[in-house]
Amino acid sequence: MIRLKELCILESKEALASIPQGKKLINTINAHSFNTAKKDKLFAEALMKGDYLIPDGASVVKACRWLKAKSRPKERIAGWDLFEFEMGRLNENQNENENKKRVMFMGSSEKVLELIRRKAAEVYPNIVVVSYSPPYKPEFTDEDNHGIIEAINAADPDLLWIGMTAPKQEKWTYSHWNELNIHCHVGTIGAVFDFFAGTYKRAPQWWQDHSLEWLYRLIKEPKRMWKRYVLGNPLFLWNITLEAIGIR
């Protein structure tokens, strides 16, 4: 069973630079994903056995302190922070005599991926973007999975982003990890695809600074987000309380 106080969580944005090169799986955790992992064993396993876990939620940061957890993050590290760091590092560490670094975006629709390719060409000129839009369905067939794996391996990227929303993206990547013949960091970042493409806007900076990005999303998309936040936030507090008193 997943327990927040036992997880190894990256503790600061500065620590992103300490992640070594090579094939590394980087996942995020927030109140919603923690709640989901409590009832989804494969998702919990994916979060616990990935290489790095970043705290994409102020609630996780505060809960780790309250629990006196193994890891006590100093700040929230959003999926967007991971994205900007990794993309910026690749774009800047480019020698004139080298081929451009290759970044692959796997997930989302072809429309969103096209917007990503266009914006990346402007913002990160030293990076080449390749992409793959998987079938839009709850479960992939063996043929679907083979196609995705084949596309990733053929691309042989220097950085791979997986964006299919949680928990699908984490479970898929973890389940097929040994079939991916790649040498790079892999981040499961979901909504960041839409943020970068411009098809969905992040909360303004004030909301982010005051740990209220969740409230902004709830106001913007009440029908889609009310269960996650209106029911999910109290559930997270309940789960953390049970963990604190040793019941879970």
CSV table of C-alpha atoms in Angstrom, one decimal:
chain,number,residue,atom,x,y,z
A,1,MET,CA,0.0,0.0,0.0
A,2,ILE,CA,1.2,3.5,-0.8
A,3,ARG,CA,2.1,5.7,2.2
A,4,LEU,CA,3.1,9.3,1.7
A,5,LYS,CA,5.6,9.3,4.6
A,6,GLU,CA,7.6,6.4,3.0
A,7,LEU,CA,7.9,7.9,-0.5
A,8,CYS,CA,11.1,9.3,-1.9
A,9,ILE,CA,10.1,12.7,-3.2
A,10,LEU,CA,12.3,15.3,-4.8
A,11,GLU,CA,12.6,18.2,-2.3
A,12,SER,CA,13.2,21.3,-4.4
A,13,LYS,CA,13.3,22.7,-8.0
A,14,GLU,CA,17.1,23.0,-7.7
A,15,ALA,CA,17.2,19.2,-7.1
A,16,LEU,CA,16.0,18.7,-10.7
A,17,ALA,CA,19.5,19.3,-11.8
A,18,SER,CA,20.7,16.4,-9.7
A,19,ILE,CA,18.8,13.8,-11.7
A,20,PRO,CA,21.5,11.9,-13.6
A,21,GLN,CA,21.5,11.4,-17.3
A,22,GLY,CA,20.2,8.1,-18.8
A,23,LYS,CA,16.9,6.3,-18.8
A,24,LYS,CA,15.0,7.7,-15.8
A,25,LEU,CA,11.2,7.7,-15.2
A,26,ILE,CA,10.0,10.9,-13.5
A,27,ASN,CA,6.4,11.0,-12.2
A,28,THR,CA,4.4,13.6,-10.3
A,29,ILE,CA,2.3,13.2,-7.2
A,30,ASN,CA,-0.5,15.4,-5.9
A,31,ALA,CA,-3.6,14.9,-3.7
A,32,HIS,CA,-5.7,13.5,-6.5
A,33,SER,CA,-3.1,11.0,-7.6
A,34,PHE,CA,-2.4,9.9,-4.1
A,35,ASN,CA,-6.1,9.3,-3.5
A,36,THR,CA,-6.3,7.3,-6.8
A,37,ALA,CA,-3.2,5.3,-5.9
A,38,LYS,CA,-4.9,4.2,-2.6
A,39,LYS,CA,-7.4,2.2,-4.6
A,40,ASP,CA,-5.3,1.4,-7.8
A,41,LYS,CA,-2.5,-1.1,-7.0
A,42,LEU,CA,-0.8,-0.8,-10.4
A,43,PHE,CA,-0.8,3.0,-10.2
A,44,ALA,CA,0.6,2.9,-6.7
A,45,GLU,CA,3.3,0.6,-7.9
A,46,ALA,CA,4.1,2.9,-10.8
A,47,LEU,CA,4.5,5.8,-8.5
A,48,MET,CA,6.5,3.9,-5.9
A,49,LYS,CA,8.9,2.2,-8.3
A,50,GLY,CA,9.6,5.0,-10.7
A,51,ASP,CA,13.0,6.6,-10.5
A,52,TYR,CA,11.9,10.0,-9.3
A,53,LEU,CA,8.7,11.5,-7.9
A,54,ILE,CA,8.1,15.2,-7.7
A,55,PRO,CA,5.5,17.0,-5.5
A,56,ASP,CA,3.0,18.6,-7.8
A,57,GLY,CA,0.8,20.0,-5.1
A,58,ALA,CA,1.1,22.2,-2.0
A,59,SER,CA,-1.1,19.7,-0.1
A,60,VAL,CA,1.6,17.0,-0.6
A,61,VAL,CA,4.3,19.4,0.5
A,62,LYS,CA,2.4,20.3,3.7
A,63,ALA,CA,1.3,16.7,4.4
A,64,CYS,CA,4.9,15.4,4.2
A,65,ARG,CA,5.9,18.0,6.9
A,66,TRP,CA,3.0,17.1,9.1
A,67,LEU,CA,3.7,13.4,8.9
A,68,LYS,CA,7.4,14.0,9.4
A,69,ALA,CA,7.9,11.9,6.3
A,70,LYS,CA,11.0,10.4,4.9
A,71,SER,CA,11.0,13.2,2.3
A,72,ARG,CA,10.0,16.7,3.2
A,73,PRO,CA,9.8,18.9,0.1
A,74,LYS,CA,10.5,22.6,0.5
A,75,GLU,CA,8.2,23.6,-2.3
A,76,ARG,CA,5.8,22.4,-4.9
A,77,ILE,CA,7.4,21.3,-8.2
A,78,ALA,CA,4.8,21.3,-10.9
A,79,GLY,CA,4.9,19.2,-14.0
A,80,TRP,CA,5.3,22.6,-15.8
A,81,ASP,CA,8.5,23.2,-13.8
A,82,LEU,CA,9.9,19.9,-14.8
A,83,PHE,CA,9.0,20.6,-18.4
A,84,GLU,CA,10.7,24.0,-18.5
A,85,PHE,CA,13.8,22.7,-16.8
A,86,GLU,CA,14.3,19.7,-19.1
A,87,MET,CA,13.5,21.6,-22.3
A,88,GLY,CA,15.6,24.5,-21.3
A,89,ARG,CA,18.6,22.4,-20.5
A,90,LEU,CA,18.4,20.5,-23.8
A,91,ASN,CA,18.0,23.7,-25.8
A,92,GLU,CA,20.9,25.4,-24.1
A,93,ASN,CA,23.4,22.5,-24.1
A,94,GLN,CA,23.7,22.4,-27.8
A,95,ASN,CA,27.1,22.4,-29.5
A,96,GLU,CA,27.3,23.9,-33.0
A,97,ASN,CA,28.7,20.7,-34.5
A,98,GLU,CA,26.0,18.4,-33.0
A,99,ASN,CA,22.7,17.5,-34.5
A,100,LYS,CA,19.7,19.1,-32.8
A,101,LYS,CA,18.4,17.3,-29.7
A,102,ARG,CA,15.3,15.3,-30.3
A,103,VAL,CA,12.3,15.5,-28.0
A,104,MET,CA,9.3,13.2,-28.4
A,105,PHE,CA,5.7,14.0,-27.2
A,106,MET,CA,3.6,10.9,-27.0
A,107,GLY,CA,0.0,11.5,-26.3
A,108,SER,CA,-2.8,14.0,-26.9
A,109,SER,CA,-4.5,14.7,-30.3
A,110,GLU,CA,-2.8,15.5,-33.5
A,111,LYS,CA,-4.2,19.1,-33.3
A,112,VAL,CA,-2.5,19.7,-30.0
A,113,LEU,CA,0.7,18.0,-31.1
A,114,GLU,CA,0.9,20.3,-34.2
A,115,LEU,CA,0.5,23.4,-31.9
A,116,ILE,CA,3.3,22.0,-29.7
A,117,ARG,CA,5.6,21.5,-32.7
A,118,ARG,CA,5.0,25.1,-33.9
A,119,LYS,CA,5.6,26.7,-30.5
A,120,ALA,CA,8.7,24.5,-29.8
A,121,ALA,CA,10.3,25.7,-33.0
A,122,GLU,CA,10.0,29.2,-31.7
A,123,VAL,CA,10.8,28.8,-28.0
A,124,TYR,CA,13.3,26.0,-28.3
A,125,PRO,CA,15.1,26.4,-31.7
A,126,ASN,CA,17.8,23.9,-30.9
A,127,ILE,CA,15.3,21.1,-30.4
A,128,VAL,CA,13.6,18.9,-32.9
A,129,VAL,CA,10.1,17.7,-31.9
A,130,VAL,CA,8.7,14.4,-33.0
A,131,SER,CA,5.3,13.2,-31.8
A,132,TYR,CA,2.9,10.3,-31.7
A,133,SER,CA,-0.9,10.6,-31.2
A,134,PRO,CA,-2.2,7.3,-29.8
A,135,PRO,CA,-5.8,6.1,-30.3
A,136,TYR,CA,-8.3,7.8,-28.0
A,137,LYS,CA,-9.7,4.9,-26.0
A,138,PRO,CA,-9.9,3.8,-22.4
A,139,GLU,CA,-7.7,0.7,-23.0
A,140,PHE,CA,-5.1,0.1,-25.7
A,141,THR,CA,-5.0,-3.2,-27.6
A,142,ASP,CA,-1.8,-5.2,-27.9
A,143,GLU,CA,-1.5,-3.8,-31.4
A,144,ASP,CA,-1.9,-0.2,-30.1
A,145,ASN,CA,0.8,-0.8,-27.5
A,146,HIS,CA,3.1,-2.3,-30.1
A,147,GLY,CA,2.6,0.8,-32.3
A,148,ILE,CA,3.4,3.2,-29.5
A,149,ILE,CA,6.5,1.3,-28.4
A,150,GLU,CA,7.8,1.0,-31.9
A,151,ALA,CA,7.3,4.7,-32.6
A,152,ILE,CA,9.2,5.7,-29.4
A,153,ASN,CA,12.1,3.3,-30.0
A,154,ALA,CA,12.4,4.4,-33.7
A,155,ALA,CA,12.5,8.0,-32.6
A,156,ASP,CA,15.3,7.3,-30.1
A,157,PRO,CA,14.6,10.7,-28.3
A,158,ASP,CA,16.9,12.7,-26.0
A,159,LEU,CA,13.8,13.4,-23.9
A,160,LEU,CA,10.4,11.8,-23.9
A,161,TRP,CA,7.1,13.3,-22.6
A,162,ILE,CA,4.1,11.1,-22.0
A,163,GLY,CA,0.8,12.9,-21.8
A,164,MET,CA,-2.4,10.7,-21.5
A,165,THR,CA,-3.7,12.0,-18.1
A,166,ALA,CA,-3.2,10.2,-14.8
A,167,PRO,CA,-3.3,7.4,-13.9
A,168,LYS,CA,-3.2,6.0,-17.5
A,169,GLN,CA,0.1,7.7,-18.5
A,170,GLU,CA,2.0,6.4,-15.4
A,171,LYS,CA,0.5,2.9,-15.6
A,172,TRP,CA,1.3,2.6,-19.3
A,173,THR,CA,4.8,3.9,-19.0
A,174,TYR,CA,5.6,1.7,-16.0
A,175,SER,CA,4.1,-1.4,-17.6
A,176,HIS,CA,6.0,-1.0,-20.8
A,177,TRP,CA,9.3,0.4,-19.3
A,178,ASN,CA,11.4,-2.6,-20.2
A,179,GLU,CA,10.2,-2.5,-23.8
A,180,LEU,CA,11.4,1.1,-24.3
A,181,ASN,CA,14.9,0.9,-25.8
A,182,ILE,CA,15.8,4.5,-25.0
A,183,HIS,CA,18.5,6.4,-23.1
A,184,CYS,CA,16.7,9.5,-21.8
A,185,HIS,CA,14.6,11.0,-19.1
A,186,VAL,CA,10.9,10.2,-19.4
A,187,GLY,CA,8.3,12.5,-17.8
A,188,THR,CA,4.6,11.8,-17.3
A,189,ILE,CA,3.2,15.3,-17.5
A,190,GLY,CA,-0.4,15.1,-18.7
A,191,ALA,CA,-1.9,18.6,-18.8
A,192,VAL,CA,1.4,20.3,-19.7
A,193,PHE,CA,0.8,19.3,-23.3
A,194,ASP,CA,-2.2,21.6,-23.3
A,195,PHE,CA,-0.5,24.3,-21.3
A,196,PHE,CA,2.4,24.5,-23.8
A,197,ALA,CA,0.2,24.2,-26.9
A,198,GLY,CA,-2.0,27.0,-25.5
A,199,THR,CA,-5.2,25.0,-25.7
A,200,TYR,CA,-5.6,25.3,-21.9
A,201,LYS,CA,-4.2,28.1,-19.7
A,202,ARG,CA,-2.6,27.6,-16.4
A,203,ALA,CA,-3.9,29.7,-13.5
A,204,PRO,CA,-2.4,33.2,-13.2
A,205,GLN,CA,0.7,33.5,-11.1
A,206,TRP,CA,-1.1,34.9,-8.1
A,207,TRP,CA,-3.2,31.8,-7.8
A,208,GLN,CA,-0.1,29.6,-8.2
A,209,ASP,CA,1.9,31.6,-5.6
A,210,HIS,CA,-1.0,31.2,-3.0
A,211,SER,CA,-1.4,27.4,-3.7
A,212,LEU,CA,-4.8,28.0,-5.2
A,213,GLU,CA,-4.3,26.6,-8.7
A,214,TRP,CA,-6.7,23.8,-7.9
A,215,LEU,CA,-9.4,26.4,-7.1
A,216,TYR,CA,-8.8,28.2,-10.3
A,217,ARG,CA,-9.3,24.9,-12.2
A,218,LEU,CA,-12.4,24.2,-10.3
A,219,ILE,CA,-13.9,27.6,-11.1
A,220,LYS,CA,-13.0,27.2,-14.8
A,221,GLU,CA,-14.2,23.6,-15.2
A,222,PRO,CA,-16.7,22.9,-12.3
A,223,LYS,CA,-18.4,19.9,-14.1
A,224,ARG,CA,-15.2,18.1,-14.8
A,225,MET,CA,-13.3,19.1,-11.6
A,226,TRP,CA,-15.8,19.1,-8.8
A,227,LYS,CA,-15.3,15.5,-7.8
A,228,ARG,CA,-11.5,15.8,-7.8
A,229,TYR,CA,-11.5,18.8,-5.5
A,230,VAL,CA,-14.8,19.1,-3.6
A,231,LEU,CA,-14.7,15.4,-2.7
A,232,GLY,CA,-11.0,14.7,-3.3
A,233,ASN,CA,-9.5,17.3,-1.0
A,234,PRO,CA,-11.3,16.1,2.1
A,235,LEU,CA,-10.5,12.5,1.1
A,236,PHE,CA,-6.8,13.4,1.0
A,237,LEU,CA,-7.0,14.9,4.5
A,238,TRP,CA,-8.8,11.7,5.7
A,239,ASN,CA,-6.2,9.5,4.1
A,240,ILE,CA,-3.3,11.5,5.6
A,241,THR,CA,-5.0,11.5,9.1
A,242,LEU,CA,-5.4,7.7,9.0
A,243,GLU,CA,-1.7,7.4,7.9
A,244,ALA,CA,-0.7,9.7,10.8
A,245,ILE,CA,-2.4,7.6,13.4
A,246,GLY,CA,-1.1,4.3,11.9
A,247,ILE,CA,-4.3,2.9,10.5
A,248,ARG,CA,-3.1,3.1,6.8
